mmCIF file of C-alpha atoms in Angstrom:
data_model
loop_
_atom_site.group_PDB
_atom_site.id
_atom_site.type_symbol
_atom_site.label_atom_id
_atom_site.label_comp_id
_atom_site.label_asym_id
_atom_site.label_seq_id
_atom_site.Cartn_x
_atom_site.Cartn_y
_atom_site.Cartn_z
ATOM 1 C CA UNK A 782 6.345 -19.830 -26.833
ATOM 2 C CA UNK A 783 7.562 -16.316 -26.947
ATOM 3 C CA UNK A 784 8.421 -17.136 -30.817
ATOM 4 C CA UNK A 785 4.239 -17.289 -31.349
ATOM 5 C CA UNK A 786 4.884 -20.954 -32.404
ATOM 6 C CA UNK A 787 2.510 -23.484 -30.410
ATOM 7 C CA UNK A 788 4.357 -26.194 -29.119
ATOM 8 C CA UNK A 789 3.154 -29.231 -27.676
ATOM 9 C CA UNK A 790 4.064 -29.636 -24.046
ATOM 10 C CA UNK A 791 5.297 -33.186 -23.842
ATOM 11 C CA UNK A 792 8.149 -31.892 -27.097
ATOM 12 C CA UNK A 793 8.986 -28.925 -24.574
ATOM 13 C CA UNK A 794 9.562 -30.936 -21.571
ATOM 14 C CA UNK A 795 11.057 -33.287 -23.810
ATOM 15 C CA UNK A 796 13.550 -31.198 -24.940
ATOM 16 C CA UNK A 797 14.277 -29.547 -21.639
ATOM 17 C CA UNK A 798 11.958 -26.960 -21.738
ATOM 18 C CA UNK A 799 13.481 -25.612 -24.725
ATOM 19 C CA UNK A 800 11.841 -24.788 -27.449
ATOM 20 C CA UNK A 801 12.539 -26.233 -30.496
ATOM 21 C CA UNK A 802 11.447 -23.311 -32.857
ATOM 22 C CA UNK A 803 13.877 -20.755 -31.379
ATOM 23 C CA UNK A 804 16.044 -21.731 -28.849
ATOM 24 C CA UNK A 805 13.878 -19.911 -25.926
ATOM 25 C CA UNK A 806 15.016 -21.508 -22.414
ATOM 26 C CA UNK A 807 11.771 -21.949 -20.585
ATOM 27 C CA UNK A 808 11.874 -21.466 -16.908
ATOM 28 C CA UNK A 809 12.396 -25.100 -14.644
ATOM 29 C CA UNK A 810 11.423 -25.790 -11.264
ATOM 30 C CA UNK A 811 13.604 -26.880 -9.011
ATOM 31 C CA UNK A 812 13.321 -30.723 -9.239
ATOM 32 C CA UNK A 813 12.869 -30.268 -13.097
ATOM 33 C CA UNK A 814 16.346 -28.446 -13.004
ATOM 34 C CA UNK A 815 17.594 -31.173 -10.905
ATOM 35 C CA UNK A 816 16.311 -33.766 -13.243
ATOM 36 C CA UNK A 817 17.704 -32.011 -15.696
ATOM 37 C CA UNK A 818 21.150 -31.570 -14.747
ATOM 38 C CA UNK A 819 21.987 -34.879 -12.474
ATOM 39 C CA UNK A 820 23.638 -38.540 -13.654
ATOM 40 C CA UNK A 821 20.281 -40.374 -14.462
ATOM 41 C CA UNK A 822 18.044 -38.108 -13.109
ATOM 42 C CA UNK A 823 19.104 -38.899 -9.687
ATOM 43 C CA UNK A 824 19.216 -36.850 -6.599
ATOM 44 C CA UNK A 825 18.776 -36.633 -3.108
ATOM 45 C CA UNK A 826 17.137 -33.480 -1.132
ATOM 46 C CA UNK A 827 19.327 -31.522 1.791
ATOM 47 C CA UNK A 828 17.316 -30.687 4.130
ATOM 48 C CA UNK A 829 17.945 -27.104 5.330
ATOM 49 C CA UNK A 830 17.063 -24.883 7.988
ATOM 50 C CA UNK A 831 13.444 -22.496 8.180
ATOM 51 C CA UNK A 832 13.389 -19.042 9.873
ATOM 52 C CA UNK A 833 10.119 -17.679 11.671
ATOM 53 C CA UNK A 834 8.036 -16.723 8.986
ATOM 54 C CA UNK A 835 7.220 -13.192 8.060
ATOM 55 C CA UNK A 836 9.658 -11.586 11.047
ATOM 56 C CA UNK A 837 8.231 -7.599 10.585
ATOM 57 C CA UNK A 838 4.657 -8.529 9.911
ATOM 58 C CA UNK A 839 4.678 -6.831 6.672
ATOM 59 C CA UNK A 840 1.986 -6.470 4.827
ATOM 60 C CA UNK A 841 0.996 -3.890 1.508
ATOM 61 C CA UNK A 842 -1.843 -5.439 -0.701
ATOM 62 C CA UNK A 843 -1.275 -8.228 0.482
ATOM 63 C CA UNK A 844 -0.002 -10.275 3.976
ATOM 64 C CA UNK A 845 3.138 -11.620 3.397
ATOM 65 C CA UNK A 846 2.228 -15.028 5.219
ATOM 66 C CA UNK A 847 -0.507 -14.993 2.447
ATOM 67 C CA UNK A 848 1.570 -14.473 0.200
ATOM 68 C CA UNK A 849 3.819 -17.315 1.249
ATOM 69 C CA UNK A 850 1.019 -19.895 1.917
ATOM 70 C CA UNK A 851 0.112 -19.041 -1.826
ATOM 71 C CA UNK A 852 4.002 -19.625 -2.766
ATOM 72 C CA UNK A 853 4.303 -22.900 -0.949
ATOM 73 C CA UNK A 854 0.761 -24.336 -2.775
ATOM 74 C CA UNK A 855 1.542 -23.394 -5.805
ATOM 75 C CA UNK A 856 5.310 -24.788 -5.802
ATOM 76 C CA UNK A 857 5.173 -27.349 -3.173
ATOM 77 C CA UNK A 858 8.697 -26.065 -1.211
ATOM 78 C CA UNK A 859 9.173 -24.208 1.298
ATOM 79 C CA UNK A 860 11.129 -21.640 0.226
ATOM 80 C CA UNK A 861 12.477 -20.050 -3.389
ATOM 81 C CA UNK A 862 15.780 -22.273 -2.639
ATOM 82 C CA UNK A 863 15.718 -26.238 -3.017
ATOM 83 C CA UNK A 864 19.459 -28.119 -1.996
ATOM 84 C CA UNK A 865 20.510 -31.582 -3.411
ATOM 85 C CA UNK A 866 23.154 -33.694 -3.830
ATOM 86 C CA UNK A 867 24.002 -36.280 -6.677
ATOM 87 C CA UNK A 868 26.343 -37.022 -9.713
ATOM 88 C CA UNK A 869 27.456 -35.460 -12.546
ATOM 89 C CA UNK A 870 29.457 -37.370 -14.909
ATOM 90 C CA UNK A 871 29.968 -39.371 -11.740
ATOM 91 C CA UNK A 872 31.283 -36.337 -10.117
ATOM 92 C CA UNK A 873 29.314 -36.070 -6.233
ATOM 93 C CA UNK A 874 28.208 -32.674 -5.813
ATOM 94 C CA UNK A 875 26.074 -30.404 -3.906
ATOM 95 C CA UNK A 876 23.613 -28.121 -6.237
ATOM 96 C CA UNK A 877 21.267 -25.105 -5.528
ATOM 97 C CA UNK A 878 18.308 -23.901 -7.543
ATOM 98 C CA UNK A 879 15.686 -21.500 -7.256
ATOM 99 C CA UNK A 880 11.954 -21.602 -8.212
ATOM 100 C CA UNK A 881 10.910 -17.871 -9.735
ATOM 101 C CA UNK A 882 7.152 -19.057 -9.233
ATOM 102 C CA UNK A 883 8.226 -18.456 -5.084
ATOM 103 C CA UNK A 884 7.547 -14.122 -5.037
ATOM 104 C CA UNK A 885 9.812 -14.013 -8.250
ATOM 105 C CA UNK A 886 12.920 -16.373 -6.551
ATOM 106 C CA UNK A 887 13.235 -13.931 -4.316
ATOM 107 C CA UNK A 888 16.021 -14.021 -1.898
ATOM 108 C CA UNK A 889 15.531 -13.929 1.966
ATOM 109 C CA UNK A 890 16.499 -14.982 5.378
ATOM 110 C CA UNK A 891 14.986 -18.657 5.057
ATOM 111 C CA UNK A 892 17.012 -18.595 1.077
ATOM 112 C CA UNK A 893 20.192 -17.791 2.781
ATOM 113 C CA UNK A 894 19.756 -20.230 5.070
ATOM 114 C CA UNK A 895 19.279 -22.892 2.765
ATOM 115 C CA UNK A 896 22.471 -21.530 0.371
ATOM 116 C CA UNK A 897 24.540 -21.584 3.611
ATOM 117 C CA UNK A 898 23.962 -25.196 4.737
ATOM 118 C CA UNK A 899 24.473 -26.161 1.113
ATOM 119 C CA UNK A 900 27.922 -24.973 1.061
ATOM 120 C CA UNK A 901 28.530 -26.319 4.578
ATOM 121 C CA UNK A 902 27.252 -29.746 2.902
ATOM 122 C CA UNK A 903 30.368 -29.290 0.078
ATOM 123 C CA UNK A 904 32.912 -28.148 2.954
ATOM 124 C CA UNK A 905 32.041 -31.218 5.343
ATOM 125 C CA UNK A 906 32.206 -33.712 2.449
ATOM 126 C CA UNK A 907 34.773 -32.054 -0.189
ATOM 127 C CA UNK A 908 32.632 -31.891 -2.964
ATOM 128 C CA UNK A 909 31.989 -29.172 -5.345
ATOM 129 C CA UNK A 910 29.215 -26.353 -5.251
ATOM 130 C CA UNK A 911 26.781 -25.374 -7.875
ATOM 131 C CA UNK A 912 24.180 -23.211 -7.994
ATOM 132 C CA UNK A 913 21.521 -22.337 -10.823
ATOM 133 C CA UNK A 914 20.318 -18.381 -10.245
ATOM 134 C CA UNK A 915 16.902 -17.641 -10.800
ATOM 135 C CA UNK A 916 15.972 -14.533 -9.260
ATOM 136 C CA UNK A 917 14.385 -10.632 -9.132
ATOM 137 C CA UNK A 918 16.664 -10.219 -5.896
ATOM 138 C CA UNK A 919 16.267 -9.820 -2.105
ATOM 139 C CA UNK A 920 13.009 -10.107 -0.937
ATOM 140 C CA UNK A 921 11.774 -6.949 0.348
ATOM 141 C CA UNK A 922 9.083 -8.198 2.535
ATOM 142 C CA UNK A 923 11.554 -8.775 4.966
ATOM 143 C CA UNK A 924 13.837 -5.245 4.024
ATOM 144 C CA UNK A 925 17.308 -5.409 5.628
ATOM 145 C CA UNK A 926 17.070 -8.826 7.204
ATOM 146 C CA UNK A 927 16.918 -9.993 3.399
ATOM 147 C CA UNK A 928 19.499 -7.525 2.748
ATOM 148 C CA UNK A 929 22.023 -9.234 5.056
ATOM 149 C CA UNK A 930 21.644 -12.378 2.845
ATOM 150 C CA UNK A 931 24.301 -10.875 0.454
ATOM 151 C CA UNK A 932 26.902 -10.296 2.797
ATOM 152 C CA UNK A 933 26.001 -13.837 4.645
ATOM 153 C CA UNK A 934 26.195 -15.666 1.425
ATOM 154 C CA UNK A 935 29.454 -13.811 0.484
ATOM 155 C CA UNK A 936 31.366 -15.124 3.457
ATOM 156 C CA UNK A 937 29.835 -18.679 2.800
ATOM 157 C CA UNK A 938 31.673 -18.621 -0.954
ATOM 158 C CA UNK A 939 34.923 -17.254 0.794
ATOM 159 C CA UNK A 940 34.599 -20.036 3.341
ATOM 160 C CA UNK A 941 34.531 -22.224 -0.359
ATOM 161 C CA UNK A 942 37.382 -20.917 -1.311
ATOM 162 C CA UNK A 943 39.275 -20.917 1.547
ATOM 163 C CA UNK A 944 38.648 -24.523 1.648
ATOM 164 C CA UNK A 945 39.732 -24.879 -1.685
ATOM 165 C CA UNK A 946 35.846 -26.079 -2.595
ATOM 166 C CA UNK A 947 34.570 -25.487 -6.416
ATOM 167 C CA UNK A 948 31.977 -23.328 -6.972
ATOM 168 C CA UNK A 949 30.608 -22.720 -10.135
ATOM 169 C CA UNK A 950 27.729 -20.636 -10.742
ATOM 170 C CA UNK A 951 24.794 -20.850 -13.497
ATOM 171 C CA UNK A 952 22.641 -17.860 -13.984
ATOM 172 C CA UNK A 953 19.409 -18.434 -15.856
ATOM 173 C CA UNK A 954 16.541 -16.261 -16.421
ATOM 174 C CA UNK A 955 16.185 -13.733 -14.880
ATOM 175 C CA UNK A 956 19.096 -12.946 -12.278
ATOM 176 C CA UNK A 957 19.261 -9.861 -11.001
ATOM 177 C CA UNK A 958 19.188 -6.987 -7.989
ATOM 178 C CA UNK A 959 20.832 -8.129 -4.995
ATOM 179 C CA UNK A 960 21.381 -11.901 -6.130
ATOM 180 C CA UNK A 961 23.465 -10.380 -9.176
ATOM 181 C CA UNK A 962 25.163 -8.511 -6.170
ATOM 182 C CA UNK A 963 26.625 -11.024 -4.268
ATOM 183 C CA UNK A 964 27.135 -14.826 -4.557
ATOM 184 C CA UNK A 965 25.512 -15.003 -8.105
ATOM 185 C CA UNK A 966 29.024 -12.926 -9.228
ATOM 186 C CA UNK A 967 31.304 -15.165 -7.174
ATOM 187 C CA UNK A 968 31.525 -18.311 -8.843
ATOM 188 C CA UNK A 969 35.647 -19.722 -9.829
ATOM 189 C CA UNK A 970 33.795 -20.214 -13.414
ATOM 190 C CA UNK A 971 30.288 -18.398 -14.224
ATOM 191 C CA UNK A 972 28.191 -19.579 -16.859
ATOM 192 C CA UNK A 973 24.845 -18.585 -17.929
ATOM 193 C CA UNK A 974 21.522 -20.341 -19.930
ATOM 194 C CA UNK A 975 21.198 -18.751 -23.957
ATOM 195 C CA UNK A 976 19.277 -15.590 -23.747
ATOM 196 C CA UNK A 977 18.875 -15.096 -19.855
ATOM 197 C CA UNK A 978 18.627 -11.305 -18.986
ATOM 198 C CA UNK A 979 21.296 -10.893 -16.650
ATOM 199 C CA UNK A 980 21.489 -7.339 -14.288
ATOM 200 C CA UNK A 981 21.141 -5.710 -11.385
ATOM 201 C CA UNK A 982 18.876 -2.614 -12.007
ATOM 202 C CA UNK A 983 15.931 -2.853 -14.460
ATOM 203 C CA UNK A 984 16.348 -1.527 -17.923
ATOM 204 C CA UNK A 985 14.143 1.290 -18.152
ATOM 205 C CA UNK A 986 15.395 2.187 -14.838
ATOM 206 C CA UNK A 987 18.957 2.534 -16.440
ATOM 207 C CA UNK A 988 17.993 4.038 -19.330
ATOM 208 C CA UNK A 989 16.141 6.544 -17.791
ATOM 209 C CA UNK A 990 19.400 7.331 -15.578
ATOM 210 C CA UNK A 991 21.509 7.459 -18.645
ATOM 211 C CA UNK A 992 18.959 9.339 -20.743
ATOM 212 C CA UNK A 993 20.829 7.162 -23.872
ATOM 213 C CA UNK A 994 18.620 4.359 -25.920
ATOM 214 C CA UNK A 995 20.300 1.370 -24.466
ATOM 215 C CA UNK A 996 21.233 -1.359 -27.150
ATOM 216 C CA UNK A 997 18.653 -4.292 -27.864
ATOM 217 C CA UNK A 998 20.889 -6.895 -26.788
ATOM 218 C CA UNK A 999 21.585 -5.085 -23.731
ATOM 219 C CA UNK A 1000 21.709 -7.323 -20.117
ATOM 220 C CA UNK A 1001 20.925 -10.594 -22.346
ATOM 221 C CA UNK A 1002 23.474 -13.116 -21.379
ATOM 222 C CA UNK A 1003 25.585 -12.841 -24.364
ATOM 223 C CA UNK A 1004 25.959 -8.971 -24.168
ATOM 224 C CA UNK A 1005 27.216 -9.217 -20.173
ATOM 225 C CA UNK A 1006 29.830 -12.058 -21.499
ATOM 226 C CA UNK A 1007 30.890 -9.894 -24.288
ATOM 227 C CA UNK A 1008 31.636 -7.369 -21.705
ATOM 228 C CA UNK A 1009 33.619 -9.824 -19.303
ATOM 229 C CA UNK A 1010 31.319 -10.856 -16.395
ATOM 230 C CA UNK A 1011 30.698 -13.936 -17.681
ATOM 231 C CA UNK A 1012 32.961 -17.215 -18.855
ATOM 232 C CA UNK A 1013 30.416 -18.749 -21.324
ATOM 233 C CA UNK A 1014 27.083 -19.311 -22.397
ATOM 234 C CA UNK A 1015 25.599 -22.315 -23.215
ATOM 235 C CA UNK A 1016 22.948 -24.687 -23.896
ATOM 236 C CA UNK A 1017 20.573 -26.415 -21.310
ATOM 237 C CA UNK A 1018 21.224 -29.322 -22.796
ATOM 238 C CA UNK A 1019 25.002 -29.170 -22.523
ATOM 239 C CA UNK A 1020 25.475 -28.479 -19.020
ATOM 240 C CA UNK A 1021 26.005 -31.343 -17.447
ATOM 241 C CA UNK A 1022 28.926 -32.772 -20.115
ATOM 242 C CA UNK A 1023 30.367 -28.838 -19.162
ATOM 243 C CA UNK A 1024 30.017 -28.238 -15.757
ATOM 244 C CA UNK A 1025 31.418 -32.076 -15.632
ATOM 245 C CA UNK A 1026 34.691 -31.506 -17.508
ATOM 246 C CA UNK A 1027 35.300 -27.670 -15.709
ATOM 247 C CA UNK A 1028 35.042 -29.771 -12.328
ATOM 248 C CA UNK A 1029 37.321 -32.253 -13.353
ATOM 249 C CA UNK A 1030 39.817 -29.743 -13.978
ATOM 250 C CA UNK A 1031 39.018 -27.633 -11.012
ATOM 251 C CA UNK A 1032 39.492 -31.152 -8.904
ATOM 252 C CA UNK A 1033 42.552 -31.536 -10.325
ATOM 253 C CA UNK A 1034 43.621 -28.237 -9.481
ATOM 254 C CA UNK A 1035 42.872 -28.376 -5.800
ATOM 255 C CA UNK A 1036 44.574 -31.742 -5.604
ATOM 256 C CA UNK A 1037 47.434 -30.640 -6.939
ATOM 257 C CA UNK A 1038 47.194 -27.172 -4.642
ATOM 258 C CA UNK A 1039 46.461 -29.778 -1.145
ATOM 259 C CA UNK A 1040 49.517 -31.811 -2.252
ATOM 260 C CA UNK A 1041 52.124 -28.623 -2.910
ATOM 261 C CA UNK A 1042 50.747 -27.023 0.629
ATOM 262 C CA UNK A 1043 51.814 -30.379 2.224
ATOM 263 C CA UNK A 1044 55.134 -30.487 0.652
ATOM 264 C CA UNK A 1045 55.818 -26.778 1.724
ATOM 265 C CA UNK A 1046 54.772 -27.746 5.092
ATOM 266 C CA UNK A 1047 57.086 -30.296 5.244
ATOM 267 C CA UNK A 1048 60.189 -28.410 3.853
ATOM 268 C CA UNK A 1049 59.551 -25.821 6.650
ATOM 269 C CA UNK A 1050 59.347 -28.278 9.339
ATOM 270 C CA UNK A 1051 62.463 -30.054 8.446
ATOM 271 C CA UNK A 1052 64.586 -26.507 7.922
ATOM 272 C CA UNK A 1053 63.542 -25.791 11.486
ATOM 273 C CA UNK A 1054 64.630 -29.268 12.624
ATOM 274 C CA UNK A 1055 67.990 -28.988 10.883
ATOM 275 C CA UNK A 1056 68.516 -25.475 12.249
ATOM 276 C CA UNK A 1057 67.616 -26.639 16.044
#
């Protein structure tokens, strides 16, 4: 660990990948965030939809179809973005994660794909949204057509909202550039892992801009919630008992919302029938 303390791996992956010297939240995977996070480690896999690979035929030191057959071997998806659905303290759900071993969880066309049909998934069925950030931000291989992801992903969580769909948002380490940008900002409650460096630029980039020493706390987790942009920040190992009781509340909420709509609607209806 970061702390210089040598921990065995089965009492890290025990304890969530966290260590339990110093607190340090160790990066997951996708299934091992899924594991993680579901009712009795249970979960099924959405299938979502794969763009043509590699769409400019980029290529710097590297091909970027290398680089993505090296992505896919070493993390066994097929993109940075894996989609499931489960429980949470019996609460069905659709959840996102990202994989930073995939070019950094970087975001591109086949990412915002896959966060699209997710939140499709939690429109079609009524059932909230949740998605774990793990990210360095759009994936410039494919420049603005991995731009476009963050306004495509910001209509997807208005089409949430509109639909009066939760969406909560968990950013871990590290979110930042163009993910911090868009959807990662959007969530009806934000929450974020202990000690995840949370941005959009890179510090030395912004201290260089500023020309002031930048404080040593600066884009951790707890300094951006300090600041406002985020609700809380927790424990791995309490997020599903938290995310659990926010959703019931938010459920609540939206039932309550659906049922005062219909009433209104029906109030109208019947003033126009009295008045004809």
């Amino acid at each position: 660990c970061g702390c210089k303390n040598l921990i065995y791996k089965e009492d890290m992956e025990a304890n969530q990948k966290v260590c339990p010297k110093c607190g340090a939240h160790h990066k997951l995977t996708c299934r091992e965030r899924f594991e993680t996070f579901f009712d009795n480690k249970e979960f099924l896999l959405i299938k979502t939809p794969l763009p043509k690979d590699d769409p400019l035929n980029f290529e710097d030191k590297k091909k970027y179809t290398d680089r993505l057959k090296s992505a896919r071997k070493l993390t066994g998806q097929d993109d940075a973005i894996l989609i499931a659905k489960g429980k949470v303290q019996n609460i069905n759900m659709v959840v996102g994660a990202q994989d930073f071993r995939f070019i950094g969880g970087s975001f591109g066309a086949a990412s915002g794909e896959a966060f699209i049909a997710g939140a499709q998934h939690a429109i079609e069925n009524k059932i909230p949204y949740v998605f774990f950030s793990c990210s360095g931000g759009q994936r410039m291989m494919e420049s603005s057509i991995a731009l476009m992801q963050m306004s495509r992903t910001t209509l997807a969580v208005n089409e949430l909202k509109k639909n009066n769909i939760p969406y909560i948002v968990v950013l871990t380490n590290p979110t930042t550039g163009g993910v911090t940008a868009s959807w990662a900002m959007l969530g009806d409650v934000i929450l974020a892992e202990k000690g995840s460096v949370v941005g959009f630029a890179g510090r030395r980039v912004i201290q260089d801009t500023v020309r002031e020493k930048l404080p040593s706390d600066f884009q951790t987790a707890e300094y951006v919630r300090d600041h406002g942009f985020i609700d809380l920040v927790i424990e791995r190992k309490y997020l599903n008992s938290t995310i659990g009781s926010l959703l019931n509340v938010l459920l609540k909420k939206a039932e309550a919302q659906v049922k005062s709509e219909s009433f209104n609607e029906a109030e109208i209806n019947k003033s126009i029938q009295s008045a004809s």
